Amino acid sequence: MRQLSLADRGQTISLDKSPDDATPICLSVARLGSLQTAGSCFTVWIQVRGSAWVEAKEGRFRMRRGEWIAFEKESRPLVQAGRSGLCIGLALNADAMRMLMELADCGLYAGRGLMKPAELRVALRLWRDALDSGLPAQALRPMLLHLASLQRTMAGTVQRCPGRSRSRKRQVFGRMQRARLYLEGNSHRVVRIGELAELTNFSSWYLSKTFQSLYEESPQALSARLRLERAADLLRDTDMMIGEVASASGFDNCCSFARAFRARFGTSASHYRESAAKLSPHSAKSLAASRKPRIATQS
């Protein structure tokens, strides 16, 4: 029975649905390898070094060292590692998810975030320990608890979700997290509320009201902010023309982009690029981060 699925040095692997899907599997993608999971398991990915691209039902994501991302079982993410990249993961079946609820009275949700260096080292060690032990339930517990700790800030938000029972609140929050992840994975275009409603199986009205309540930001406002942050990244990291940046960030024309960018960052796109060019890469990213509104985020 498989315990590790490894795609390395340009190798491509697709995990089709099979009896083995009932068993948790350690995943690893390295050095231009690519791996796609089956749609029967919740998956969590952690970027250990370098970078990777992830394509899933929720969109396309860039992974950098220390970042993690989690997907619901229907997402079937395809992970493609960069030339020097290493991304590890776990495919968790229903039994593993139930174990986590019993251990920590919590679940794992779709979303993404950034680990501290110490947290990344612990995650890599626990992942190796689980693999070396053959992935019995006992060995998997420390890794599950560590993954749950990465989402510990979500506990309060889950309690604010509508629903009489704890299981209903968790269900609602899981769907809202997936909607949020979908917005992050589609920051290159305008996302319609109808798309999010279809993804979560909620009405547009219920989705908008609940999303605003949980994240203190409407889906439309978050989409606009993410598209402008994407534009800032492109201005800083590429040589694309301003018009090309606008188009790649979902704006119909340069005029609407210019107004929105100035309102968001307090300067023109061209001046932003000039200022970023004078700074070190780290300082430029810090500048962009300092201009982001400080709101509560759950991913």
mmCIF file of C-alpha atoms in Angstrom:
data_model
loop_
_atom_site.group_PDB
_atom_site.id
_atom_site.type_symbol
_atom_site.label_atom_id
_atom_site.label_comp_id
_atom_site.label_asym_id
_atom_site.label_seq_id
_atom_site.Cartn_x
_atom_site.Cartn_y
_atom_site.Cartn_z
ATOM 1 C CA MET A 1 0.000 0.000 0.000
ATOM 2 C CA ARG A 2 1.459 3.371 -0.997
ATOM 3 C CA GLN A 3 2.841 5.603 1.746
ATOM 4 C CA LEU A 4 4.655 8.178 -0.411
ATOM 5 C CA SER A 5 3.921 9.627 -3.820
ATOM 6 C CA LEU A 6 7.010 11.453 -5.089
ATOM 7 C CA ALA A 7 7.342 13.408 -8.328
ATOM 8 C CA ASP A 8 10.958 14.475 -8.863
ATOM 9 C CA ARG A 9 13.199 15.725 -11.701
ATOM 10 C CA GLY A 10 10.465 16.459 -14.206
ATOM 11 C CA GLN A 11 8.399 13.367 -13.411
ATOM 12 C CA THR A 12 4.601 13.686 -13.736
ATOM 13 C CA ILE A 13 2.262 11.684 -11.495
ATOM 14 C CA SER A 14 -1.527 11.605 -11.375
ATOM 15 C CA LEU A 15 -3.135 9.840 -8.426
ATOM 16 C CA ASP A 16 -6.300 8.264 -9.757
ATOM 17 C CA LYS A 17 -9.100 7.122 -7.507
ATOM 18 C CA SER A 18 -8.291 3.671 -6.181
ATOM 19 C CA PRO A 19 -8.592 1.573 -3.016
ATOM 20 C CA ASP A 20 -5.376 3.177 -1.786
ATOM 21 C CA ASP A 21 -7.219 6.495 -1.492
ATOM 22 C CA ALA A 22 -8.618 5.199 1.792
ATOM 23 C CA THR A 23 -5.115 5.488 3.286
ATOM 24 C CA PRO A 24 -3.401 8.806 4.154
ATOM 25 C CA ILE A 25 -0.496 9.424 1.786
ATOM 26 C CA CYS A 26 2.599 11.584 2.119
ATOM 27 C CA LEU A 27 3.172 13.705 -0.991
ATOM 28 C CA SER A 28 6.335 15.293 -2.337
ATOM 29 C CA VAL A 29 7.029 17.317 -5.488
ATOM 30 C CA ALA A 30 10.553 18.487 -6.304
ATOM 31 C CA ARG A 31 12.738 19.889 -9.101
ATOM 32 C CA LEU A 32 10.259 20.460 -11.930
ATOM 33 C CA GLY A 33 8.157 17.458 -10.958
ATOM 34 C CA SER A 34 4.357 17.647 -10.998
ATOM 35 C CA LEU A 35 1.715 15.711 -9.100
ATOM 36 C CA GLN A 36 -2.079 15.783 -9.179
ATOM 37 C CA THR A 37 -4.119 14.236 -6.379
ATOM 38 C CA ALA A 38 -7.386 12.359 -6.685
ATOM 39 C CA GLY A 39 -10.635 14.017 -5.690
ATOM 40 C CA SER A 40 -11.259 11.820 -2.670
ATOM 41 C CA CYS A 41 -8.951 13.378 -0.050
ATOM 42 C CA PHE A 42 -8.398 16.694 1.720
ATOM 43 C CA THR A 43 -4.858 17.826 0.850
ATOM 44 C CA VAL A 44 -2.396 20.121 2.588
ATOM 45 C CA TRP A 45 0.785 21.378 0.890
ATOM 46 C CA ILE A 46 3.839 23.056 2.444
ATOM 47 C CA GLN A 47 6.597 24.753 0.448
ATOM 48 C CA VAL A 48 9.932 23.737 1.999
ATOM 49 C CA ARG A 49 12.289 25.439 -0.454
ATOM 50 C CA GLY A 50 12.183 27.277 -3.743
ATOM 51 C CA SER A 51 8.800 27.834 -5.325
ATOM 52 C CA ALA A 52 5.939 25.969 -6.950
ATOM 53 C CA TRP A 53 2.715 26.605 -8.848
ATOM 54 C CA VAL A 54 -0.556 25.033 -7.776
ATOM 55 C CA GLU A 55 -3.582 24.753 -10.055
ATOM 56 C CA ALA A 56 -6.889 23.616 -8.569
ATOM 57 C CA LYS A 57 -10.601 24.120 -8.942
ATOM 58 C CA GLU A 58 -10.175 27.280 -6.832
ATOM 59 C CA GLY A 59 -7.643 28.818 -9.212
ATOM 60 C CA ARG A 60 -3.882 29.203 -9.602
ATOM 61 C CA PHE A 61 -1.479 29.921 -6.759
ATOM 62 C CA ARG A 62 2.233 30.679 -6.414
ATOM 63 C CA MET A 63 3.895 28.935 -3.477
ATOM 64 C CA ARG A 64 7.065 30.279 -1.872
ATOM 65 C CA ARG A 65 9.176 28.935 0.963
ATOM 66 C CA GLY A 66 7.239 28.685 4.231
ATOM 67 C CA GLU A 67 3.795 29.018 2.648
ATOM 68 C CA TRP A 68 1.081 26.397 3.103
ATOM 69 C CA ILE A 69 -2.164 25.807 1.262
ATOM 70 C CA ALA A 70 -5.059 23.419 1.939
ATOM 71 C CA PHE A 71 -7.760 22.165 -0.417
ATOM 72 C CA GLU A 72 -11.074 20.367 -0.060
ATOM 73 C CA LYS A 73 -11.248 16.916 -1.600
ATOM 74 C CA GLU A 74 -13.056 18.020 -4.782
ATOM 75 C CA SER A 75 -10.289 20.473 -5.692
ATOM 76 C CA ARG A 76 -7.823 17.964 -7.215
ATOM 77 C CA PRO A 77 -4.789 20.291 -7.028
ATOM 78 C CA LEU A 78 -1.946 19.933 -9.512
ATOM 79 C CA VAL A 79 1.380 20.951 -7.929
ATOM 80 C CA GLN A 80 4.332 21.829 -10.166
ATOM 81 C CA ALA A 81 7.661 22.462 -8.437
ATOM 82 C CA GLY A 82 10.172 25.040 -9.593
ATOM 83 C CA ARG A 83 13.689 24.138 -10.700
ATOM 84 C CA SER A 84 14.978 24.023 -7.109
ATOM 85 C CA GLY A 85 11.602 23.705 -5.413
ATOM 86 C CA LEU A 86 10.479 21.156 -2.830
ATOM 87 C CA CYS A 87 6.838 20.962 -1.768
ATOM 88 C CA ILE A 88 5.591 18.333 0.692
ATOM 89 C CA GLY A 89 2.033 17.423 1.511
ATOM 90 C CA LEU A 90 -0.508 15.051 2.970
ATOM 91 C CA ALA A 91 -3.613 13.526 1.412
ATOM 92 C CA LEU A 92 -6.049 12.977 4.270
ATOM 93 C CA ASN A 93 -9.067 10.694 4.128
ATOM 94 C CA ALA A 94 -12.246 11.033 6.164
ATOM 95 C CA ASP A 95 -10.873 8.891 9.009
ATOM 96 C CA ALA A 96 -7.877 11.190 9.443
ATOM 97 C CA MET A 97 -10.129 14.243 9.534
ATOM 98 C CA ARG A 98 -12.348 12.615 12.162
ATOM 99 C CA MET A 99 -9.262 11.802 14.213
ATOM 100 C CA LEU A 100 -8.281 15.459 14.200
ATOM 101 C CA MET A 101 -11.691 16.513 15.484
ATOM 102 C CA GLU A 102 -11.420 13.963 18.290
ATOM 103 C CA LEU A 103 -7.884 15.044 19.203
ATOM 104 C CA ALA A 104 -8.207 18.806 19.092
ATOM 105 C CA ASP A 105 -11.945 19.406 18.766
ATOM 106 C CA CYS A 106 -11.292 21.220 15.498
ATOM 107 C CA GLY A 107 -11.032 20.561 11.800
ATOM 108 C CA LEU A 108 -8.867 21.569 8.862
ATOM 109 C CA TYR A 109 -10.204 24.076 6.369
ATOM 110 C CA ALA A 110 -9.343 25.228 2.890
ATOM 111 C CA GLY A 111 -7.071 28.266 2.924
ATOM 112 C CA ARG A 112 -3.483 29.397 2.776
ATOM 113 C CA GLY A 113 -0.959 31.077 5.022
ATOM 114 C CA LEU A 114 2.680 31.540 5.962
ATOM 115 C CA MET A 115 4.695 29.574 8.521
ATOM 116 C CA LYS A 116 7.432 30.935 10.699
ATOM 117 C CA PRO A 117 10.839 29.267 10.096
ATOM 118 C CA ALA A 118 10.536 27.273 13.329
ATOM 119 C CA GLU A 119 7.057 26.065 12.332
ATOM 120 C CA LEU A 120 8.373 25.006 8.928
ATOM 121 C CA ARG A 121 11.170 22.959 10.520
ATOM 122 C CA VAL A 122 8.693 21.243 12.841
ATOM 123 C CA ALA A 123 6.335 20.474 9.935
ATOM 124 C CA LEU A 124 9.142 18.897 7.893
ATOM 125 C CA ARG A 125 10.304 16.775 10.846
ATOM 126 C CA LEU A 126 6.787 15.562 11.671
ATOM 127 C CA TRP A 127 6.115 14.793 8.005
ATOM 128 C CA ARG A 128 9.268 12.675 7.860
ATOM 129 C CA ASP A 129 8.413 10.951 11.135
ATOM 130 C CA ALA A 130 4.941 10.066 9.862
ATOM 131 C CA LEU A 131 6.394 8.697 6.614
ATOM 132 C CA ASP A 132 9.123 6.675 8.338
ATOM 133 C CA SER A 133 6.579 5.077 10.660
ATOM 134 C CA GLY A 134 4.377 3.882 7.823
ATOM 135 C CA LEU A 135 1.571 6.359 8.551
ATOM 136 C CA PRO A 136 -0.299 4.517 11.305
ATOM 137 C CA ALA A 137 -2.884 6.551 13.190
ATOM 138 C CA GLN A 138 -0.569 7.011 16.178
ATOM 139 C CA ALA A 139 2.244 8.534 14.095
ATOM 140 C CA LEU A 140 -0.075 10.780 12.131
ATOM 141 C CA ARG A 141 -1.458 12.562 15.187
ATOM 142 C CA PRO A 142 1.469 14.978 15.808
ATOM 143 C CA MET A 143 1.408 16.132 12.190
ATOM 144 C CA LEU A 144 -2.364 16.638 12.261
ATOM 145 C CA LEU A 145 -2.129 18.669 15.449
ATOM 146 C CA HIS A 146 0.635 20.812 13.955
ATOM 147 C CA LEU A 147 -1.444 21.476 10.853
ATOM 148 C CA ALA A 148 -4.404 22.410 13.054
ATOM 149 C CA SER A 149 -2.202 24.838 14.985
ATOM 150 C CA LEU A 150 -1.489 26.718 11.744
ATOM 151 C CA GLN A 151 -5.212 27.503 11.572
ATOM 152 C CA ARG A 152 -5.660 28.267 15.275
ATOM 153 C CA THR A 153 -6.665 31.878 14.584
ATOM 154 C CA MET A 154 -9.748 30.604 12.771
ATOM 155 C CA ALA A 155 -11.397 29.185 15.899
ATOM 156 C CA GLY A 156 -13.083 32.452 16.855
ATOM 157 C CA THR A 157 -14.360 32.990 13.338
ATOM 158 C CA VAL A 158 -15.897 29.518 13.230
ATOM 159 C CA GLN A 159 -17.921 30.374 16.331
ATOM 160 C CA ARG A 160 -19.336 33.473 14.593
ATOM 161 C CA CYS A 161 -20.677 31.406 11.706
ATOM 162 C CA PRO A 162 -24.464 31.003 11.474
ATOM 163 C CA GLY A 163 -25.825 27.671 12.592
ATOM 164 C CA ARG A 164 -27.184 26.093 15.761
ATOM 165 C CA SER A 165 -24.772 23.176 15.984
ATOM 166 C CA ARG A 166 -20.991 23.165 15.992
ATOM 167 C CA SER A 167 -20.918 20.872 12.973
ATOM 168 C CA ARG A 168 -23.107 23.305 10.996
ATOM 169 C CA LYS A 169 -20.864 26.232 11.909
ATOM 170 C CA ARG A 170 -17.834 24.279 10.735
ATOM 171 C CA GLN A 171 -19.573 23.386 7.510
ATOM 172 C CA VAL A 172 -20.462 27.006 6.784
ATOM 173 C CA PHE A 173 -16.953 28.205 7.621
ATOM 174 C CA GLY A 174 -15.393 25.546 5.406
ATOM 175 C CA ARG A 175 -17.451 26.766 2.459
ATOM 176 C CA MET A 176 -16.623 30.408 3.172
ATOM 177 C CA GLN A 177 -12.925 29.551 3.289
ATOM 178 C CA ARG A 178 -13.229 27.869 -0.065
ATOM 179 C CA ALA A 179 -14.896 30.968 -1.505
ATOM 180 C CA ARG A 180 -12.083 33.118 -0.128
ATOM 181 C CA LEU A 181 -9.482 30.783 -1.603
ATOM 182 C CA TYR A 182 -11.277 30.980 -4.955
ATOM 183 C CA LEU A 183 -10.961 34.769 -4.908
ATOM 184 C CA GLU A 184 -7.248 34.505 -4.143
ATOM 185 C CA GLY A 185 -6.751 31.985 -6.931
ATOM 186 C CA ASN A 186 -8.501 34.213 -9.481
ATOM 187 C CA SER A 187 -6.882 37.569 -8.736
ATOM 188 C CA HIS A 188 -6.289 38.046 -12.470
ATOM 189 C CA ARG A 189 -9.964 38.732 -13.190
ATOM 190 C CA VAL A 190 -13.267 39.939 -11.792
ATOM 191 C CA VAL A 191 -15.089 37.108 -9.995
ATOM 192 C CA ARG A 192 -18.878 37.111 -10.082
ATOM 193 C CA ILE A 193 -20.865 36.411 -6.924
ATOM 194 C CA GLY A 194 -22.704 33.722 -8.860
ATOM 195 C CA GLU A 195 -19.461 31.767 -9.231
ATOM 196 C CA LEU A 196 -18.905 31.780 -5.483
ATOM 197 C CA ALA A 197 -22.516 30.834 -4.846
ATOM 198 C CA GLU A 198 -22.194 27.855 -7.167
ATOM 199 C CA LEU A 199 -18.903 26.806 -5.571
ATOM 200 C CA THR A 200 -20.296 26.913 -2.029
ATOM 201 C CA ASN A 201 -23.858 25.825 -2.827
ATOM 202 C CA PHE A 202 -25.208 28.904 -1.023
ATOM 203 C CA SER A 203 -27.471 31.607 -2.399
ATOM 204 C CA SER A 204 -25.739 34.801 -3.515
ATOM 205 C CA TRP A 205 -27.496 36.747 -0.753
ATOM 206 C CA TYR A 206 -26.517 34.313 1.997
ATOM 207 C CA LEU A 207 -22.948 34.090 0.716
ATOM 208 C CA SER A 208 -22.445 37.867 0.569
ATOM 209 C CA LYS A 209 -23.970 38.468 3.999
ATOM 210 C CA THR A 210 -22.005 35.684 5.729
ATOM 211 C CA PHE A 211 -18.733 36.531 3.973
ATOM 212 C CA GLN A 212 -18.963 40.179 5.054
ATOM 213 C CA SER A 213 -19.760 39.143 8.622
ATOM 214 C CA LEU A 214 -16.822 36.752 8.911
ATOM 215 C CA TYR A 215 -14.082 38.632 7.059
ATOM 216 C CA GLU A 216 -15.185 42.243 7.561
ATOM 217 C CA GLU A 217 -14.928 42.704 3.811
ATOM 218 C CA SER A 218 -17.340 41.903 1.004
ATOM 219 C CA PRO A 219 -16.368 39.393 -1.700
ATOM 220 C CA GLN A 220 -16.333 42.233 -4.249
ATOM 221 C CA ALA A 221 -14.058 44.382 -2.076
ATOM 222 C CA LEU A 222 -11.665 41.501 -1.441
ATOM 223 C CA SER A 223 -11.559 40.670 -5.149
ATOM 224 C CA ALA A 224 -10.713 44.286 -6.014
ATOM 225 C CA ARG A 225 -8.014 44.445 -3.332
ATOM 226 C CA LEU A 226 -6.431 41.172 -4.451
ATOM 227 C CA ARG A 227 -6.365 42.315 -8.070
ATOM 228 C CA LEU A 228 -4.615 45.564 -7.112
ATOM 229 C CA GLU A 229 -2.105 43.701 -4.959
ATOM 230 C CA ARG A 230 -1.439 41.419 -7.911
ATOM 231 C CA ALA A 231 -0.868 44.494 -10.067
ATOM 232 C CA ALA A 232 1.612 45.848 -7.525
ATOM 233 C CA ASP A 233 3.497 42.542 -7.585
ATOM 234 C CA LEU A 234 3.645 42.593 -11.376
ATOM 235 C CA LEU A 235 4.884 46.185 -11.402
ATOM 236 C CA ARG A 236 7.596 45.313 -8.914
ATOM 237 C CA ASP A 237 8.685 41.917 -10.260
ATOM 238 C CA THR A 238 8.207 42.125 -14.044
ATOM 239 C CA ASP A 239 8.908 44.410 -16.986
ATOM 240 C CA MET A 240 5.315 44.327 -18.226
ATOM 241 C CA MET A 241 3.930 47.586 -19.564
ATOM 242 C CA ILE A 242 1.337 49.406 -17.445
ATOM 243 C CA GLY A 243 -1.433 48.468 -19.867
ATOM 244 C CA GLU A 244 -0.385 44.830 -19.743
ATOM 245 C CA VAL A 245 -0.392 44.892 -15.941
ATOM 246 C CA ALA A 246 -3.881 46.383 -15.959
ATOM 247 C CA SER A 247 -5.168 43.673 -18.293
ATOM 248 C CA ALA A 248 -3.445 40.904 -16.308
ATOM 249 C CA SER A 249 -5.161 42.201 -13.156
ATOM 250 C CA GLY A 250 -8.677 42.130 -14.594
ATOM 251 C CA PHE A 251 -9.140 45.796 -15.539
ATOM 252 C CA ASP A 252 -10.905 46.698 -18.769
ATOM 253 C CA ASN A 253 -8.860 49.809 -19.475
ATOM 254 C CA CYS A 254 -5.889 51.795 -18.223
ATOM 255 C CA CYS A 255 -8.001 54.687 -16.927
ATOM 256 C CA SER A 256 -10.031 52.587 -14.499
ATOM 257 C CA PHE A 257 -6.840 50.820 -13.417
ATOM 258 C CA ALA A 258 -5.006 54.114 -12.836
ATOM 259 C CA ARG A 259 -7.821 55.480 -10.652
ATOM 260 C CA ALA A 260 -8.139 52.293 -8.616
ATOM 261 C CA PHE A 261 -4.364 51.918 -8.172
ATOM 262 C CA ARG A 262 -3.913 55.500 -6.973
ATOM 263 C CA ALA A 263 -6.838 55.153 -4.562
ATOM 264 C CA ARG A 264 -5.348 51.952 -3.155
ATOM 265 C CA PHE A 265 -1.648 52.852 -2.959
ATOM 266 C CA GLY A 266 -1.707 56.652 -2.927
ATOM 267 C CA THR A 267 0.524 56.952 -5.992
ATOM 268 C CA SER A 268 0.494 56.226 -9.713
ATOM 269 C CA ALA A 269 1.477 52.830 -11.082
ATOM 270 C CA SER A 270 4.530 54.250 -12.856
ATOM 271 C CA HIS A 271 5.742 56.032 -9.727
ATOM 272 C CA TYR A 272 5.164 52.905 -7.681
ATOM 273 C CA ARG A 273 7.391 50.945 -10.079
ATOM 274 C CA GLU A 274 10.099 53.603 -9.960
ATOM 275 C CA SER A 275 10.055 53.651 -6.162
ATOM 276 C CA ALA A 276 10.167 49.864 -5.944
ATOM 277 C CA ALA A 277 13.118 49.739 -8.359
ATOM 278 C CA LYS A 278 15.170 51.928 -6.002
ATOM 279 C CA LEU A 279 14.594 49.583 -3.076
ATOM 280 C CA SER A 280 15.983 46.145 -2.349
ATOM 281 C CA PRO A 281 13.582 43.257 -3.126
ATOM 282 C CA HIS A 282 12.898 42.776 0.600
ATOM 283 C CA SER A 283 12.271 46.478 1.168
ATOM 284 C CA ALA A 284 9.960 46.680 -1.857
ATOM 285 C CA LYS A 285 7.852 43.798 -0.550
ATOM 286 C CA SER A 286 7.760 45.405 2.891
ATOM 287 C CA LEU A 287 6.580 48.647 1.313
ATOM 288 C CA ALA A 288 3.762 46.861 -0.499
ATOM 289 C CA ALA A 289 2.768 45.001 2.663
ATOM 290 C CA SER A 290 2.722 48.193 4.731
ATOM 291 C CA ARG A 291 0.171 49.724 2.362
ATOM 292 C CA LYS A 292 -2.253 46.821 2.668
ATOM 293 C CA PRO A 293 -5.249 47.477 4.928
ATOM 294 C CA ARG A 294 -4.937 45.736 8.278
ATOM 295 C CA ILE A 295 -8.069 43.658 8.360
ATOM 296 C CA ALA A 296 -8.732 40.273 9.881
ATOM 297 C CA THR A 297 -7.768 37.465 7.477
ATOM 298 C CA GLN A 298 -8.494 33.800 7.879
ATOM 299 C CA SER A 299 -6.176 32.208 5.397
#
